PDB file of C-alpha atoms and ligand atoms in Angstrom:
ATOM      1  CA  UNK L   1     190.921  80.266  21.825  1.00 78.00           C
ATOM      2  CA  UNK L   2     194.464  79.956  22.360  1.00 87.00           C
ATOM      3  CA  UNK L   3     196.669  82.377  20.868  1.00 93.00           C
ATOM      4  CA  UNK L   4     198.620  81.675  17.845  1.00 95.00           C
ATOM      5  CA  UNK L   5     201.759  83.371  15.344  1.00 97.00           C
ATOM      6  CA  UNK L   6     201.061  84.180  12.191  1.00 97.00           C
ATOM      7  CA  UNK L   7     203.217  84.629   9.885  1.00 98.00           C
ATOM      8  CA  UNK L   8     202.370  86.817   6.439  1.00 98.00           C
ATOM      9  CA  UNK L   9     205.038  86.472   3.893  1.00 97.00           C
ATOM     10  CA  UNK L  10     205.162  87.262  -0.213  1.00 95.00           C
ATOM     11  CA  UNK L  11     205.977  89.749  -2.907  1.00 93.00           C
ATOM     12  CA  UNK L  12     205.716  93.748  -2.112  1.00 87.00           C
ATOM     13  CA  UNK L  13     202.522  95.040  -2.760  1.00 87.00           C
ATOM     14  CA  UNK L  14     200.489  91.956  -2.345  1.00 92.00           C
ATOM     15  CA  UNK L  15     198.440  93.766   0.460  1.00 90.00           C
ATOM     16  CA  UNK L  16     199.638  91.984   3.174  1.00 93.00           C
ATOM     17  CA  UNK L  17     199.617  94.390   5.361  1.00 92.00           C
ATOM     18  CA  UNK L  18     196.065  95.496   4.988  1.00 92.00           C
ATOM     19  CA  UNK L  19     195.153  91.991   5.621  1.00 94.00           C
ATOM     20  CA  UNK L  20     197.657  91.792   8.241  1.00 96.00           C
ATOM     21  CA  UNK L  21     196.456  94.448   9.927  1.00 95.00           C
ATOM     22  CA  UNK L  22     192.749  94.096   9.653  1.00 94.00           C
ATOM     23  CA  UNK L  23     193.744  90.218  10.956  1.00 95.00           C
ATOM     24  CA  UNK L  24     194.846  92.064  14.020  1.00 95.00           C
ATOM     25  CA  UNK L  25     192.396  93.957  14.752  1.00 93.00           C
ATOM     26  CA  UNK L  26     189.527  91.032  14.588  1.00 93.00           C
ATOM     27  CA  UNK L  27     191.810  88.813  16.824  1.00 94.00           C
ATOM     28  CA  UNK L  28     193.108  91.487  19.319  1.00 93.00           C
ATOM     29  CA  UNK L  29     196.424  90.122  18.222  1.00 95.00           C
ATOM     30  CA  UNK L  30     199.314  92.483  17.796  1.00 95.00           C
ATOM     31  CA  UNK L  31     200.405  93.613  13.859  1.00 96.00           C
ATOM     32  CA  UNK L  32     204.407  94.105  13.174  1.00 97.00           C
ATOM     33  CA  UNK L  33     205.176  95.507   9.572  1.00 97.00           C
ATOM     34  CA  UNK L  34     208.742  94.021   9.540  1.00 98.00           C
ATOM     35  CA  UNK L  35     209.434  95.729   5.914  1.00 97.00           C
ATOM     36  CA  UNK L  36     209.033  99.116   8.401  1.00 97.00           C
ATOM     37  CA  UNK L  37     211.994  97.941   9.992  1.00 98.00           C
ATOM     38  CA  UNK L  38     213.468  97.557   7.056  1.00 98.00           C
ATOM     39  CA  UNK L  39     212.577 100.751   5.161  1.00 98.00           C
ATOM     40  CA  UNK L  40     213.175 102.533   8.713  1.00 98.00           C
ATOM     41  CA  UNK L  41     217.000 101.356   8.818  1.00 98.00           C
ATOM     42  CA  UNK L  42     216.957 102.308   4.606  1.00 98.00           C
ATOM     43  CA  UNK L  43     215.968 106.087   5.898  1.00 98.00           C
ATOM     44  CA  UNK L  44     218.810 106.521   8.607  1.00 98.00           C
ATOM     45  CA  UNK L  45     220.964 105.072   5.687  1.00 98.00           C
ATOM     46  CA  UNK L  46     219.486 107.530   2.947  1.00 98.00           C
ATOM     47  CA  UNK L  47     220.042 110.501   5.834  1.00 98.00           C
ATOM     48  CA  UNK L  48     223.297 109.831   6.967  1.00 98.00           C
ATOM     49  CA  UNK L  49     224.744 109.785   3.270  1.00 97.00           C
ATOM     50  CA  UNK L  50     225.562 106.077   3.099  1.00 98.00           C
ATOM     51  CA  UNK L  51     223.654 105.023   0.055  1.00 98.00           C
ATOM     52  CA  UNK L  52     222.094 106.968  -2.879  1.00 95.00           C
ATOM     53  CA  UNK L  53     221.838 105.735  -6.219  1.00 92.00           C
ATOM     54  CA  UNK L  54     225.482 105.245  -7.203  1.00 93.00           C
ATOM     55  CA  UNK L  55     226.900 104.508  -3.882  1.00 95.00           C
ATOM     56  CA  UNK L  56     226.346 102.349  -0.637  1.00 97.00           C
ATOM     57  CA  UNK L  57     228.543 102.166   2.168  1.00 98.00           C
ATOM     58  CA  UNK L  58     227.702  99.183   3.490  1.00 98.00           C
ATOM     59  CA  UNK L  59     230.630  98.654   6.080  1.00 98.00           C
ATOM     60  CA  UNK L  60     229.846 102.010   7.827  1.00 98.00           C
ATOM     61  CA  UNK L  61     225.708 101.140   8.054  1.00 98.00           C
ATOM     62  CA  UNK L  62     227.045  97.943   9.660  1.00 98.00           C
ATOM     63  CA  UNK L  63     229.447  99.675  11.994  1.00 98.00           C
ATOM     64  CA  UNK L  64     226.534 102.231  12.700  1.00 98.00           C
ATOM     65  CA  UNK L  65     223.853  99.362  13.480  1.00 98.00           C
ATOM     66  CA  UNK L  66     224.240 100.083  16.971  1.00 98.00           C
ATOM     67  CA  UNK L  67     223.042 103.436  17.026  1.00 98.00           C
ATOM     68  CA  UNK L  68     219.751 102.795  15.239  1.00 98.00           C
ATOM     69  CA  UNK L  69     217.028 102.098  17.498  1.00 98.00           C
ATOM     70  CA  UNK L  70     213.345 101.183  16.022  1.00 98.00           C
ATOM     71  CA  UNK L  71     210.008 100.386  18.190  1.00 97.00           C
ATOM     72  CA  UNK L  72     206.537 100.767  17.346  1.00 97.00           C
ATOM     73  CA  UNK L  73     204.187 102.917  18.884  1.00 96.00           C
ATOM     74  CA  UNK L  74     200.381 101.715  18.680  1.00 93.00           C
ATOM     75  CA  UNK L  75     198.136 104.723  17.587  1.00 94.00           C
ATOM     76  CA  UNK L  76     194.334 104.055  18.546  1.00 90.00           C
ATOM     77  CA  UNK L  77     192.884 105.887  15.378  1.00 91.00           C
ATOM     78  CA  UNK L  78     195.042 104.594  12.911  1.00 89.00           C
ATOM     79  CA  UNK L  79     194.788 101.048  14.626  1.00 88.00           C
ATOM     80  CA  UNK L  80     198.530 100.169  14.385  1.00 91.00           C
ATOM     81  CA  UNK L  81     201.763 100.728  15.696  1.00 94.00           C
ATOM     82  CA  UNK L  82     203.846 103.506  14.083  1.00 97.00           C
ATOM     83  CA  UNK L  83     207.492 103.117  13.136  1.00 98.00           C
ATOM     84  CA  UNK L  84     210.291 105.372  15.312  1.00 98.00           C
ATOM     85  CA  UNK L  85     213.541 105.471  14.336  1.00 98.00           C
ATOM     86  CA  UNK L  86     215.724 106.784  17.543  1.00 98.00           C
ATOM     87  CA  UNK L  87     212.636 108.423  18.925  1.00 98.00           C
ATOM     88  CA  UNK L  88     211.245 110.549  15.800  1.00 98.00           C
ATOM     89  CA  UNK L  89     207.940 109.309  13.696  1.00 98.00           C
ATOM     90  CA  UNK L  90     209.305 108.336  10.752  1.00 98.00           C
ATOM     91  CA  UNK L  91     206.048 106.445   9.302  1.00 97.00           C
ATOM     92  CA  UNK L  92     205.381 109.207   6.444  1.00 95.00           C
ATOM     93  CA  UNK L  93     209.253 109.109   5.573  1.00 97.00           C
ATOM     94  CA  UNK L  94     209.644 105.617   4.951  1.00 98.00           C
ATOM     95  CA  UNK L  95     206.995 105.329   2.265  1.00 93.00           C
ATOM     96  CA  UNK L  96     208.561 107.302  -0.351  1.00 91.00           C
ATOM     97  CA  UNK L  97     209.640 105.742  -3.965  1.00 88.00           C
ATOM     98  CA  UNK L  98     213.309 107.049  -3.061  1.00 94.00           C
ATOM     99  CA  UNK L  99     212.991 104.590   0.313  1.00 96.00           C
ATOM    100  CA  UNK L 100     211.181 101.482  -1.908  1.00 91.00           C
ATOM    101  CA  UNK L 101     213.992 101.913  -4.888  1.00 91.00           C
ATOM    102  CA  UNK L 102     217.373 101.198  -1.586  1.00 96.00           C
ATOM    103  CA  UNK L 103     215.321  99.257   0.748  1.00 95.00           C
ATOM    104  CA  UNK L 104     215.867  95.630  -1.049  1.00 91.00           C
ATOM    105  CA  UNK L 105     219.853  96.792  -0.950  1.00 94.00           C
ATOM    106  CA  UNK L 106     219.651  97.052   2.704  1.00 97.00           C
ATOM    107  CA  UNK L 107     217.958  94.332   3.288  1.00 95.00           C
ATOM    108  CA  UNK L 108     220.772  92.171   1.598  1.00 94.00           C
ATOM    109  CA  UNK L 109     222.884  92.898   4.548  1.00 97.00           C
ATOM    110  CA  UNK L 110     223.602  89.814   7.145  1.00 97.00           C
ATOM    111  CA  UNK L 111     224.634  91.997   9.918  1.00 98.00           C
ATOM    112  CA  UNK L 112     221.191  94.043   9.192  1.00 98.00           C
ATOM    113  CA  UNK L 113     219.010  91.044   8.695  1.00 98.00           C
ATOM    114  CA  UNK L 114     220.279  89.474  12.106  1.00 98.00           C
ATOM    115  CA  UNK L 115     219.756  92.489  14.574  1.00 98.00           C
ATOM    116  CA  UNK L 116     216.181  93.060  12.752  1.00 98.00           C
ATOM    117  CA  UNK L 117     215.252  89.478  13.072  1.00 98.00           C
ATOM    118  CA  UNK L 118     216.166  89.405  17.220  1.00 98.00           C
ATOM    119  CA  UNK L 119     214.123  92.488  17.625  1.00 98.00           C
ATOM    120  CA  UNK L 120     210.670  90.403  15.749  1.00 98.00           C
ATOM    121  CA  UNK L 121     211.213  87.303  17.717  1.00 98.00           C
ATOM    122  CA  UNK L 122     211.376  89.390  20.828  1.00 98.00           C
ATOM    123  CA  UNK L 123     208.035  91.080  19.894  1.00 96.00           C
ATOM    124  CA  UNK L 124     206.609  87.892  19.232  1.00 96.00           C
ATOM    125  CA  UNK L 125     207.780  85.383  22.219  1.00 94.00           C
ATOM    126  CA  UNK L 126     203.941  86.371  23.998  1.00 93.00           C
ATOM    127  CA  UNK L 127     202.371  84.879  20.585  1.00 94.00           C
ATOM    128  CA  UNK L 128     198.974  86.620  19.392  1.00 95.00           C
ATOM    129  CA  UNK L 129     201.000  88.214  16.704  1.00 97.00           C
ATOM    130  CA  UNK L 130     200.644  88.717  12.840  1.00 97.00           C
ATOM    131  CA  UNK L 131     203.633  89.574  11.339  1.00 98.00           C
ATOM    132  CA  UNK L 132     204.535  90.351   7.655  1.00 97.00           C
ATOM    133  CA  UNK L 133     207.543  90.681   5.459  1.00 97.00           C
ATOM    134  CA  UNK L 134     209.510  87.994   3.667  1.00 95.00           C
ATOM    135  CA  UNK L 135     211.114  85.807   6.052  1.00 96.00           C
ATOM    136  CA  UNK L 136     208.965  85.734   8.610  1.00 98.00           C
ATOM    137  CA  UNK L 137     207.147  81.677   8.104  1.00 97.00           C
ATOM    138  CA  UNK L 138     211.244  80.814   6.955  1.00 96.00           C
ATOM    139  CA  UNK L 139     213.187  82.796   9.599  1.00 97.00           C
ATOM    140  CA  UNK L 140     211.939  84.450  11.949  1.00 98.00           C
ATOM    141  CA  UNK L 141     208.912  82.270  13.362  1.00 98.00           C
ATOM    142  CA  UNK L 142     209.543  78.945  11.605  1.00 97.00           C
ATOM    143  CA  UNK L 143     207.140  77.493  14.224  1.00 96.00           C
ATOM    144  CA  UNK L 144     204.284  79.804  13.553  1.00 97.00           C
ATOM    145  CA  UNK L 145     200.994  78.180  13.381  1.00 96.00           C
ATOM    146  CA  UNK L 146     199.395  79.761  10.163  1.00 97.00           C
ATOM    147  CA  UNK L 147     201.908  80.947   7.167  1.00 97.00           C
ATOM    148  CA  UNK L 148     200.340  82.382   4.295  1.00 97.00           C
ATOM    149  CA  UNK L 149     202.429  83.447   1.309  1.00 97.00           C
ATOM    150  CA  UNK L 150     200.585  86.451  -0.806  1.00 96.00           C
ATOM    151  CA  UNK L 151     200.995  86.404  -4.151  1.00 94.00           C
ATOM    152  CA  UNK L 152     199.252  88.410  -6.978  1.00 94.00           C
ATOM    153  CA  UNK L 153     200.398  88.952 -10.417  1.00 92.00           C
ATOM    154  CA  UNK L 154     203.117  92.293 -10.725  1.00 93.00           C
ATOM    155  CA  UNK L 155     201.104  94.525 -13.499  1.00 93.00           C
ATOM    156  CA  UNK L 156     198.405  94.138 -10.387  1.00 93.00           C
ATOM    157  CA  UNK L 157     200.762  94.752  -7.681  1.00 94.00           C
ATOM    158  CA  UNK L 158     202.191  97.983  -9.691  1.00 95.00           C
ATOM    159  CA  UNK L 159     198.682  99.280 -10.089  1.00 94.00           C
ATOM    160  CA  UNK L 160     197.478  99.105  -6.545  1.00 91.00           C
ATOM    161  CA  UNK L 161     200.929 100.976  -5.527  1.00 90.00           C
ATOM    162  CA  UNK L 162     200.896 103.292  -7.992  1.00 94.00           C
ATOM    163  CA  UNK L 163     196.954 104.109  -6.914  1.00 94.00           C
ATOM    164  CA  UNK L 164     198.311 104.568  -3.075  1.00 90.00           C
ATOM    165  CA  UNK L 165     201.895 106.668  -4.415  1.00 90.00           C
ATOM    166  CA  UNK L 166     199.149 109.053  -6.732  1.00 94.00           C
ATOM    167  CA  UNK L 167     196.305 109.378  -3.929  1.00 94.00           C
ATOM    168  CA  UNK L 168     199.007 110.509  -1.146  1.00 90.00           C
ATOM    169  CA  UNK L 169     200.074 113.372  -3.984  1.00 92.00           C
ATOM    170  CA  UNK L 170     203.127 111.840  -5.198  1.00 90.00           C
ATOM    171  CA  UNK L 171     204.809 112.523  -8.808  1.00 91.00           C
ATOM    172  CA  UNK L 172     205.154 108.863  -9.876  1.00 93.00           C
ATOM    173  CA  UNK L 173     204.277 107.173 -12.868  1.00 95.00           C
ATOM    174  CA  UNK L 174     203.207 103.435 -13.785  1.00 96.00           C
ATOM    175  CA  UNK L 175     206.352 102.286 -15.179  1.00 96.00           C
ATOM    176  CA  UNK L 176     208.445 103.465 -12.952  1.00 95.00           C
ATOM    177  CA  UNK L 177     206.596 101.734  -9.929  1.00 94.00           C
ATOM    178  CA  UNK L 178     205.994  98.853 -11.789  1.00 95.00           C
ATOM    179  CA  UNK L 179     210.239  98.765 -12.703  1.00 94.00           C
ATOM    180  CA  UNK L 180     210.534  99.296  -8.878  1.00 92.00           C
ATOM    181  CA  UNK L 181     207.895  96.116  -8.158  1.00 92.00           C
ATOM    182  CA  UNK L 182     209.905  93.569 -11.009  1.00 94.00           C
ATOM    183  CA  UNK L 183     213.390  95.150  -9.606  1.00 92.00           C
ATOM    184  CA  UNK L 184     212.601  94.149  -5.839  1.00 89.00           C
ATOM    185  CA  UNK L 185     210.786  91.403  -6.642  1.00 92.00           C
ATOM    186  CA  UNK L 186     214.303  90.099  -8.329  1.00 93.00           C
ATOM    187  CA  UNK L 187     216.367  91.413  -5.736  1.00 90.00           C
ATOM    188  CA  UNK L 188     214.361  89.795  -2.868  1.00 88.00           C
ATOM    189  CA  UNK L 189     214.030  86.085  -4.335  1.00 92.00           C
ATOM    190  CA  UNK L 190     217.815  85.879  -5.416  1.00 94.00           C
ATOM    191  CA  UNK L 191     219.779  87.168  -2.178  1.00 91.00           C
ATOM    192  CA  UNK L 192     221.961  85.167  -0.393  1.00 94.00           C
ATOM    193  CA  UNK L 193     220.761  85.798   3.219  1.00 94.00           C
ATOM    194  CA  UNK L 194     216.888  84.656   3.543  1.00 93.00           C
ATOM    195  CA  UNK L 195     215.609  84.936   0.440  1.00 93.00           C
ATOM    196  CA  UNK L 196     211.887  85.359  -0.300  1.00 92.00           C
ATOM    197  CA  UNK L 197     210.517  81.477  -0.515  1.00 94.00           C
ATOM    198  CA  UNK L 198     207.824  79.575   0.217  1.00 95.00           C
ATOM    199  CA  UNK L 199     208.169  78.059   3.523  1.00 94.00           C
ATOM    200  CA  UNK L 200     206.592  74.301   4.352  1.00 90.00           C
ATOM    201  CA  UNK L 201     203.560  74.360   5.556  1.00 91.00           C
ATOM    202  CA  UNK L 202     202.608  77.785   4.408  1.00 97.00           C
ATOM    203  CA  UNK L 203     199.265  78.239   2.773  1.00 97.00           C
ATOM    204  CA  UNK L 204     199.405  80.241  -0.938  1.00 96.00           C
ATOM    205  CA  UNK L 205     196.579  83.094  -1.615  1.00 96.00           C
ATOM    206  CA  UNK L 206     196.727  84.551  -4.721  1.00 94.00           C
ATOM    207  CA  UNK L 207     194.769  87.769  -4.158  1.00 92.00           C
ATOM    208  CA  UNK L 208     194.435  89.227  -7.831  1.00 90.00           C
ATOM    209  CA  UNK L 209     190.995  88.448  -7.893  1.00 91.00           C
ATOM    210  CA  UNK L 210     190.014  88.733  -4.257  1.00 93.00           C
ATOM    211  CA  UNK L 211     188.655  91.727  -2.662  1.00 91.00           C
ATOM    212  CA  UNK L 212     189.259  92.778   1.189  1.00 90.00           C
ATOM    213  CA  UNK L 213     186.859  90.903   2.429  1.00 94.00           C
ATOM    214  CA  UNK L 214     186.906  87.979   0.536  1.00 95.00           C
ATOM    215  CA  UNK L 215     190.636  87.367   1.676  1.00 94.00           C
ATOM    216  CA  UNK L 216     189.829  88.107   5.705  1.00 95.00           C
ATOM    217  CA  UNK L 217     186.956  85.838   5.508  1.00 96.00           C
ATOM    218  CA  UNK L 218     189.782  82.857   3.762  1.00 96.00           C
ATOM    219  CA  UNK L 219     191.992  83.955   6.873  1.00 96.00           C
ATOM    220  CA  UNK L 220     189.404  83.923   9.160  1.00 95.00           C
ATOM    221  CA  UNK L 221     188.824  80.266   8.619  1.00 95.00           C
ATOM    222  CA  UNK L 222     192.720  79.369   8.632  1.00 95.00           C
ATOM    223  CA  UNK L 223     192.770  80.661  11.970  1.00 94.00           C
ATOM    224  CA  UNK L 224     190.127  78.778  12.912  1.00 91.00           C
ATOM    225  CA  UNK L 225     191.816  75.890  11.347  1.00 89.00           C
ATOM    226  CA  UNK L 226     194.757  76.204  12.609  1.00 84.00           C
ATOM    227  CA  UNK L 227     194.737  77.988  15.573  1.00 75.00           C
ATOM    228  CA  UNK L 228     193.068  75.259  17.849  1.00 52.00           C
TER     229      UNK L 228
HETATM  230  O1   DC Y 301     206.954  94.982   2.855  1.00 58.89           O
HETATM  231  P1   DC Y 301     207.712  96.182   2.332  1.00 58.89           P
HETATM  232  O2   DC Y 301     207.560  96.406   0.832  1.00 58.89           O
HETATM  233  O3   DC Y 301     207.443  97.426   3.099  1.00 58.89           O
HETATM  234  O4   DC Y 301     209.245  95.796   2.575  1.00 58.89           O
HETATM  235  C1   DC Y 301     210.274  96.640   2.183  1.00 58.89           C
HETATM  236  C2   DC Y 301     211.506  95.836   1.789  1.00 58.89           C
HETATM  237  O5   DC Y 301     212.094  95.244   2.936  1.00 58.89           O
HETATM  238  C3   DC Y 301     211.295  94.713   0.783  1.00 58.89           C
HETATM  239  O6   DC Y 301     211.671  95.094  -0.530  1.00 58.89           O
HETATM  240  C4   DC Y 301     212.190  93.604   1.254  1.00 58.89           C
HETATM  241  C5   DC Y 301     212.559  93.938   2.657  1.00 58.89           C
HETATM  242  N1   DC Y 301     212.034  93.032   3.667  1.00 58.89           N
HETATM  243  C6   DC Y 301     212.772  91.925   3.973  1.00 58.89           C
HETATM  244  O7   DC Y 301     213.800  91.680   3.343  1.00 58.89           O
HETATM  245  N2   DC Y 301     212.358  91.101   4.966  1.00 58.89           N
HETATM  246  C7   DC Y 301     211.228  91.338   5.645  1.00 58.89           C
HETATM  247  N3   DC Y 301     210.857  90.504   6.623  1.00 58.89           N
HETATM  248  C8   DC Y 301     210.441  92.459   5.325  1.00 58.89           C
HETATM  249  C9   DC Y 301     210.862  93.286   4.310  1.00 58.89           C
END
């Protein structure tokens, strides 16, 4: 079968990337986790002392874009590609609360947005890609064949993060990741620069109800659908 794009977009914590992923790995397609990208540039800004909860310096990131580099490295046993920032593993880092609660301010930026968005179209111009963030069936492949926006209510959302933050041994609670969810949720529907929307043409699954396989097998068929 002829290989397709596939673009995974909706709210954080929808499991997109487990589906995403799994996608992948049935289709010997590559996976890109934009929100990585994202979360990757957030940590260089967190490091460098140009945002923390009072303050962002958001003319210095820009002026400092340059120097970030990002690329995925593909690890067989975890079965995707790991996120480097300037050379150094950063995939543990960049899944912290303190990452998740600057990330959406970052990803407000134009000048951020645009250098992120030439890097994903570069990694997909081969096709036999799933990709997921929040732009991706709107921006950054608004010729994909399959888009599927994931939605699932936030209370569910919250849960399922909070589950992941608690089993990887970090001191969170419920409301707090569940402010976090609402708070991005806002923040990434209302920017200026490519907000989170519903592109044409992309297909809605609402997963609250839906377990792993249930969803694969629903984008199994899509593909299948739409990928002749
Ligand atoms: O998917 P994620 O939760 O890891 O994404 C982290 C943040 O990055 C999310 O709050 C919004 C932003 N993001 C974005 O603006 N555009 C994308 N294509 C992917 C993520």
């Amino acid at each position: 079968m002829k290989k397709i794009t596939i673009a995974i977009d909706g709210y954080s914590s929808t499991g997109k990337s487990t589906i995403a992923k799994e996608l992948a790995r049935h289709l010997e397609y590559v996976y890109v986790d934009s929100g990585a990208m994202y979360r990757a540039v957030t940590y260089f800004a967190m490091q460098n002392g140009y945002i923390d909860a009072e303050f962002f310096d958001r003319d210095t990131l820009i002026a400092a874009l340059p120097y970030i580099k990002l690329h995925f490295e593909f690890n067989a046993g975890l079965g995707f590609g790991e996120m480097f920032l300037n050379d150094v593993n950063v995939e543990k880092e960049i899944r912290t609360i303190e990452v998740s609660s600057f990330v959406s301010k970052i990803a407000e930026v134009s000048e951020v947005r645009a250098k992120l968005v030439e890097q994903q179209q570069q990694m997909g111009n081969q096709k036999g890609i799933v990709m997921d963030g929040r732009d991706i069936g709107t921006v950054v492949f608004p010729d994909a064949e399959l888009k599927i926006f994931m939605t699932a209510s936030a209370a569910t959302r919250a849960q399922r993060r909070y589950d992941e933050l608690k089993a990887k041994g970090d001191d969170v609670s419920y409301e707090e990741v569940l402010k976090n969810v609402q708070e991005r949720d806002y923040i990434d529907t209302h920017r200026e620069d490519s907000p989170l929307v519903i592109a044409d043409s992309a297909i809605e699954i609402d997963n609250s109800d839906l377990t792993r396989e249930e969803q694969l097998r629903i984008v199994l068929e899509l593909v299948l659908r739409f990928g002749k």
